[in-house]
Short mmCIF file of C-alpha atoms in Angstrom, two decimals:
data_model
loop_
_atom_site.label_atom_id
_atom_site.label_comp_id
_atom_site.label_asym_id
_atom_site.label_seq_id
_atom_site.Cartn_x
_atom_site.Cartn_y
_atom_site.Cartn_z
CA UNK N 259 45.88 30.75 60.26
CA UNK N 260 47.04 34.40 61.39
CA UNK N 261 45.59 37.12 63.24
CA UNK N 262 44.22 39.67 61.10
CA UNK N 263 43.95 43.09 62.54
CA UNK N 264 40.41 44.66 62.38
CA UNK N 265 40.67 47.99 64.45
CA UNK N 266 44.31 48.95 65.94
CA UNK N 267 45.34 46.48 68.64
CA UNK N 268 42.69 44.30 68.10
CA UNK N 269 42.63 40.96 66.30
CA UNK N 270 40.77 37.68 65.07
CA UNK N 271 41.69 34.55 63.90
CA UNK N 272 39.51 32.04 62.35
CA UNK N 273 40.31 28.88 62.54
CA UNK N 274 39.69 25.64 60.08
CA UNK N 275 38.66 23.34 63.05
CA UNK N 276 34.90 24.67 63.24
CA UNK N 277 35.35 27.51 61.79
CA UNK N 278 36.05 29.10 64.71
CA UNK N 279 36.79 32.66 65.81
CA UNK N 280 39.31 33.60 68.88
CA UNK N 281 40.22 37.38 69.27
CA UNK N 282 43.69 39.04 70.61
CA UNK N 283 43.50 42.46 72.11
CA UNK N 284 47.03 44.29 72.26
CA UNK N 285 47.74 47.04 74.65
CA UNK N 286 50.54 48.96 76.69
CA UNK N 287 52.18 45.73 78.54
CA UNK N 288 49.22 43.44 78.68
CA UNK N 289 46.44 41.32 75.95
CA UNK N 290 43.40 39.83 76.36
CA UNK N 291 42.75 36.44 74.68
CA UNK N 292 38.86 35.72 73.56
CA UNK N 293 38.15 32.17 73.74
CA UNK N 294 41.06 29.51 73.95
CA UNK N 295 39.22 26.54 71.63
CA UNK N 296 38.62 23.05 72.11
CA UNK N 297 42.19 21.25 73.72
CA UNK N 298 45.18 21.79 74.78
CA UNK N 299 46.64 21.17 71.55
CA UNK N 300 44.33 23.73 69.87
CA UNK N 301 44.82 26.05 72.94
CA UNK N 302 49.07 25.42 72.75
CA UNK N 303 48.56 26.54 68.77
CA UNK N 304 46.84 29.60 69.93
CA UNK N 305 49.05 30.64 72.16
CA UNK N 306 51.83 30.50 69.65
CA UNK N 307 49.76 32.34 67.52
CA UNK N 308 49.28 35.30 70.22
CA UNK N 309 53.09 35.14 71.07
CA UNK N 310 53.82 35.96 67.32
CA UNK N 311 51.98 39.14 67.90
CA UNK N 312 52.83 40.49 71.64
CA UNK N 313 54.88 38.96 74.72
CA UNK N 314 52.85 40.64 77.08
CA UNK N 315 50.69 38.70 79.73
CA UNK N 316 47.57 37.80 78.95
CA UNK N 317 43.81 37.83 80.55
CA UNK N 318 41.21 35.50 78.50
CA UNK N 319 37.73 35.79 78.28
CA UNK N 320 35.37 33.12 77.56
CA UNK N 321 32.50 34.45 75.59
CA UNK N 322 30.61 30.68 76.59
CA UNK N 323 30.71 27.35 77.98
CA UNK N 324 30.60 25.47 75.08
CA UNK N 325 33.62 23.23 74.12
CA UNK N 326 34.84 24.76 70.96
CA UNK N 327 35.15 27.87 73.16
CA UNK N 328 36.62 27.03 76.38
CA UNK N 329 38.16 23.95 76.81
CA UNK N 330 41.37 25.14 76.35
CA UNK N 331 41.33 27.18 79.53
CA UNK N 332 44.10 25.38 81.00
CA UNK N 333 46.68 26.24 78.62
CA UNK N 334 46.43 29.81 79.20
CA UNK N 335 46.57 29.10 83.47
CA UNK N 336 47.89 30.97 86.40
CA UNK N 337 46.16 33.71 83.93
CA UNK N 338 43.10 35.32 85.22
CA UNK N 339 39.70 33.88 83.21
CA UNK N 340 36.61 35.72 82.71
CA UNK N 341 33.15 34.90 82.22
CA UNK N 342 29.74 35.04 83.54
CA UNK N 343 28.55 33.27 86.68
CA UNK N 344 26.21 31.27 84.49
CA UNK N 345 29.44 30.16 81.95
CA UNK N 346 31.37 29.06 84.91
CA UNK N 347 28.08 27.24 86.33
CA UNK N 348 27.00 25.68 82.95
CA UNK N 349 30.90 24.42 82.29
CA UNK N 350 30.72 22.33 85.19
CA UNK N 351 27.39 21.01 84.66
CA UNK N 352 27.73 19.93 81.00
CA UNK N 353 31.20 19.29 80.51
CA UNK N 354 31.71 15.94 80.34
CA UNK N 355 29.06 15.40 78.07
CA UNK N 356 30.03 17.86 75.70
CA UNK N 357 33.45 16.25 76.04
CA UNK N 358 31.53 12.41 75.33
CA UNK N 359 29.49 14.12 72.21
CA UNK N 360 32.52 15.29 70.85
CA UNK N 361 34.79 12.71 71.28
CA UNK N 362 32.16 10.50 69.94
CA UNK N 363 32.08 12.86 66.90
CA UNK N 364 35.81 12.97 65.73
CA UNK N 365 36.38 9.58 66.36
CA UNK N 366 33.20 8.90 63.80
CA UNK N 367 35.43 10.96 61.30
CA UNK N 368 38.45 8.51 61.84
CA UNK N 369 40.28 11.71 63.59
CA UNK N 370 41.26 9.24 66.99
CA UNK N 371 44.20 12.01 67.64
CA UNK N 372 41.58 15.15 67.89
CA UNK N 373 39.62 12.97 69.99
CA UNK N 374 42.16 11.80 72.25
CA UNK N 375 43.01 15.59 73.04
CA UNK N 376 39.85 16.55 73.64
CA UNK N 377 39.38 13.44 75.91
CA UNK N 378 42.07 15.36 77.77
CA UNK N 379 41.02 18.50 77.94
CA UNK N 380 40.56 19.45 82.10
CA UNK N 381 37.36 21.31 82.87
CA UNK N 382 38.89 24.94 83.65
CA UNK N 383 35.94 27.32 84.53
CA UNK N 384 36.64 31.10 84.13
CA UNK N 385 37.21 32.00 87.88
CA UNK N 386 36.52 36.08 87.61
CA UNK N 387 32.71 36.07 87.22
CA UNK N 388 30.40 38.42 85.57
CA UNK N 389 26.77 38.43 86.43
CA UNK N 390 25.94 42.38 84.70
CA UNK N 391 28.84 44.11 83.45
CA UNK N 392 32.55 44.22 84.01
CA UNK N 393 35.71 46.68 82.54
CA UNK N 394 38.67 45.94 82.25
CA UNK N 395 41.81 47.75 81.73
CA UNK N 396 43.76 46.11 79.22
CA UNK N 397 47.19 48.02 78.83
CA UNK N 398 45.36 51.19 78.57
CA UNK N 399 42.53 50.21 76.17
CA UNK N 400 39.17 49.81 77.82
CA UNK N 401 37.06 46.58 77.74
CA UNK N 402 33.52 46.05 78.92
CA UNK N 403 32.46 42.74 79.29
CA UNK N 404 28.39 42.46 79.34
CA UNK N 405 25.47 40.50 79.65
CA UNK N 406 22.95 41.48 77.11
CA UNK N 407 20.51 38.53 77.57
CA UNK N 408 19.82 34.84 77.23
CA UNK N 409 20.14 33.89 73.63
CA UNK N 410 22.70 31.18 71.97
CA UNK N 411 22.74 29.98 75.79
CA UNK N 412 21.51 31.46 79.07
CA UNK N 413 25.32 32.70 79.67
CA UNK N 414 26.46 34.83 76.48
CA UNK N 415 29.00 37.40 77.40
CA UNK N 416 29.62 40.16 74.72
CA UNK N 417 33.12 41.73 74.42
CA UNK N 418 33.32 45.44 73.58
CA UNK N 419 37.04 46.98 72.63
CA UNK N 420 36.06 50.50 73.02
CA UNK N 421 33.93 51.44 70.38
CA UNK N 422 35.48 49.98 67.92
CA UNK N 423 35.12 46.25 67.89
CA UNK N 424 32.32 43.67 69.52
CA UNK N 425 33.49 39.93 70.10
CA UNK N 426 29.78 38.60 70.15
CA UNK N 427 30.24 34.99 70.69
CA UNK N 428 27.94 32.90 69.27
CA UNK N 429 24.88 35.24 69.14
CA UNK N 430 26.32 35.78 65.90
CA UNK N 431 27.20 33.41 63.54
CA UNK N 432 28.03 33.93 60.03
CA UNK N 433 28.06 30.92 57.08
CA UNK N 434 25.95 28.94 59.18
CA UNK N 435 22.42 28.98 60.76
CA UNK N 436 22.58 29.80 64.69
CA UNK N 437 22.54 26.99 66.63
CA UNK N 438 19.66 26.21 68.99
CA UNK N 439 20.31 23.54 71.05
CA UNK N 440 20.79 25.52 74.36
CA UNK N 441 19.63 28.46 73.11
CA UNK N 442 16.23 30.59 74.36
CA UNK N 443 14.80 31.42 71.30
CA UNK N 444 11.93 33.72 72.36
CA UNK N 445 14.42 35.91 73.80
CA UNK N 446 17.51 35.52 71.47
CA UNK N 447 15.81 38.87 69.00
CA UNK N 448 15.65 40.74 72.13
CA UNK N 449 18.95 39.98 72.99
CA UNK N 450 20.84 40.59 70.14
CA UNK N 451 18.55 44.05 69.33
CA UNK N 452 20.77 44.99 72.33
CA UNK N 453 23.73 43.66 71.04
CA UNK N 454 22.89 45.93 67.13
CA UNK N 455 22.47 49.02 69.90
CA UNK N 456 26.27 48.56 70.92
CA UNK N 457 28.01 47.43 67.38
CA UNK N 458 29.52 50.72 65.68
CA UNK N 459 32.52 49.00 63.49
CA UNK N 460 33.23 45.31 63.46
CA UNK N 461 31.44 42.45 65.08
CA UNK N 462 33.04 39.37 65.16
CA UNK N 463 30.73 36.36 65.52
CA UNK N 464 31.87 32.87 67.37
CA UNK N 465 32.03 31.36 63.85
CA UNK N 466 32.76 32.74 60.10
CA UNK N 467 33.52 36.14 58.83
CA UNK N 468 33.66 39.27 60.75
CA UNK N 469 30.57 40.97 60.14
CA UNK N 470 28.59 44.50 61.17
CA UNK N 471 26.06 46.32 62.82
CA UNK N 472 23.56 45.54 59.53
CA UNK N 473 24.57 41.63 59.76
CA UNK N 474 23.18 41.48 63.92
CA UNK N 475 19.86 43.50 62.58
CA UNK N 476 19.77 41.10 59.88
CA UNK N 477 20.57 38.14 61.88
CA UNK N 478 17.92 39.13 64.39
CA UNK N 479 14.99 39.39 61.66
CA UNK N 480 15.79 35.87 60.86
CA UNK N 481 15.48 35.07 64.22
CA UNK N 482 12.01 36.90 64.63
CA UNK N 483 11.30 34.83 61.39
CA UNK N 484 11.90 31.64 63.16
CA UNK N 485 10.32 32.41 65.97
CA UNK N 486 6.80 33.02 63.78
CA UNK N 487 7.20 30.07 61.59
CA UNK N 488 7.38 27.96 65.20
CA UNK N 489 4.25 29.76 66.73
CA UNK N 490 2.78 28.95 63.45
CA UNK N 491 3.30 25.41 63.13
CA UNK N 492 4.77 25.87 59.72
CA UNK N 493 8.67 25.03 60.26
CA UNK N 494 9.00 24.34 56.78
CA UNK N 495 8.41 28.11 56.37
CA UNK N 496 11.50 29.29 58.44
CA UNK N 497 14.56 30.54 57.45
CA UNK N 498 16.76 28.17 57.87
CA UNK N 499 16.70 24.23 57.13
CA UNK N 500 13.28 22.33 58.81
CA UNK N 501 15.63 20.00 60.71
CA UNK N 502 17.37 23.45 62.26
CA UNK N 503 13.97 24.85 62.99
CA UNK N 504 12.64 21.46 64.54
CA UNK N 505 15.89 22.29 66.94
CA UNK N 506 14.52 25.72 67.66
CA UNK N 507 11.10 24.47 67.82
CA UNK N 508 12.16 22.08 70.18
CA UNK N 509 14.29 24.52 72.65
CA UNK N 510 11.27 26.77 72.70
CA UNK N 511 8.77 24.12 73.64
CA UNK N 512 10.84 23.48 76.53
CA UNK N 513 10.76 26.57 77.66
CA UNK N 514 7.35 26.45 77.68
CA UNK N 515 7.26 23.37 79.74
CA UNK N 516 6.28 21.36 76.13
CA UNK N 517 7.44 18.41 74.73
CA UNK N 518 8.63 19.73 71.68
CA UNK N 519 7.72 18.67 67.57
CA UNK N 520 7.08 14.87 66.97
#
């Protein structure tokens, strides 16, 4: 697992664990990390990683509050951390169940050593909070941090490297149907028709291959898909597998104040 360079100064590495995507922006004296992953001893690989590219200091950015994307924080500390008000917010709400599901999950696949880690993984909330928009000044090469929108969660934060490369997070997600279960699906489309307006080169999603502009529009006419087959009572119709759509079905019902399928 290396960083592969998609525009100049700016890379990705995908990682087995989860398939998961962290990016390294490179400039004049300074980087920016995008997501640290799911422990310390994940986070401590990462870092290695990044020093094989640049010594510079680093800034991270957490694109969301899930686990797989933040709970390495604290391996990347004094360092500044970035996210929105609602990442910071959700991090400390949900945390230690995340941290329970999870735990509960690798030690079901007889991997007690990945659970253990995670089990000691300190809640580190980004501390520099975004509620619309935020640039940074990376070493020279501009940043812009938004907020496009509830979608995968009610806290995405989209990283744009000039206009060359978007870090979307988990609104994207390539080899893999989106995940739902925090998500607002009624106003994910919207969101990530926003996201399509921005996109000019590579987009890297939160999981699987960097993709492009023509992968978000695609990825958002699924969306609009699910979203119909829902309204419609007909999840067997959707575009992804019925139990993903019952998930979907589900988050939207509760939206509405529902109970969700039975």
């Amino acid at each position: 697992m290396t960083f592969r360079e998609v525009a100049d100064g700016v890379f990705v590495r995908r990682h087995a664990s989860l398939d998961v995507n962290c990016g390294l922006v490179v400039g004049d004296g300074a980087c920016l990390v995008v997501d640290t992953r799911s422990s310390l001893a994940e986070a401590a690989d990462l870092v290695a990683a990044v020093r094989r590219v640049t010594p510079h200091p680093w800034t991270v950015v957490d694109t969301h509050a899930h686990f797989d994307h933040c709970f390495g924080n604290a391996a990347f500390r004094p360092a500044t951390i970035w996210g929105s008000r609602g990442c910071a917010a959700h991090l400390l709400a949900t945390g230690e169940a995340q941290r329970a599901a999870r735990v509960a999950e690798l030690l079901a696949e007889g991997d007690a050593d990945a659970a253990e880690q995670v089990r000691r993984a300190p809640l580190d909330p980004p501390d520099a909070l975004v509620d619309d928009v935020a640039v940074l000044d990376v070493g020279g090469v501009e940043v812009v941090l938004r907020f496009l929108g509830r979608g995968h969660t009610g806290h995405d934060l989209v990283v744009e490297v000039e206009d060359a490369v978007v870090f979307a997070g988990d609104l994207v997600e390539e080899g893999a149907p989106p995940a739902f279960e925090d998500a607002f699906p009624a106003e994910w489309p919207a969101t990530l028709g926003r996201l399509h307006a921005t996109a000019r080169g590579p987009v890297v999603p939160g999981h699987g291959a960097v993709v492009d502009a023509d992968f978000v529009g695609a990825q958002r006419e699924e969306l609009l898909a699910v979203l119909a087959a829902v309204r419609a009572g007909r999840l067997d119709r959707g575009p992804y597998d019925e139990a993903t759509m019952r998930v979907a079905a589900s988050r939207l019902s509760r939206a509405k104040g529902g109970t969700g399928p039975r």
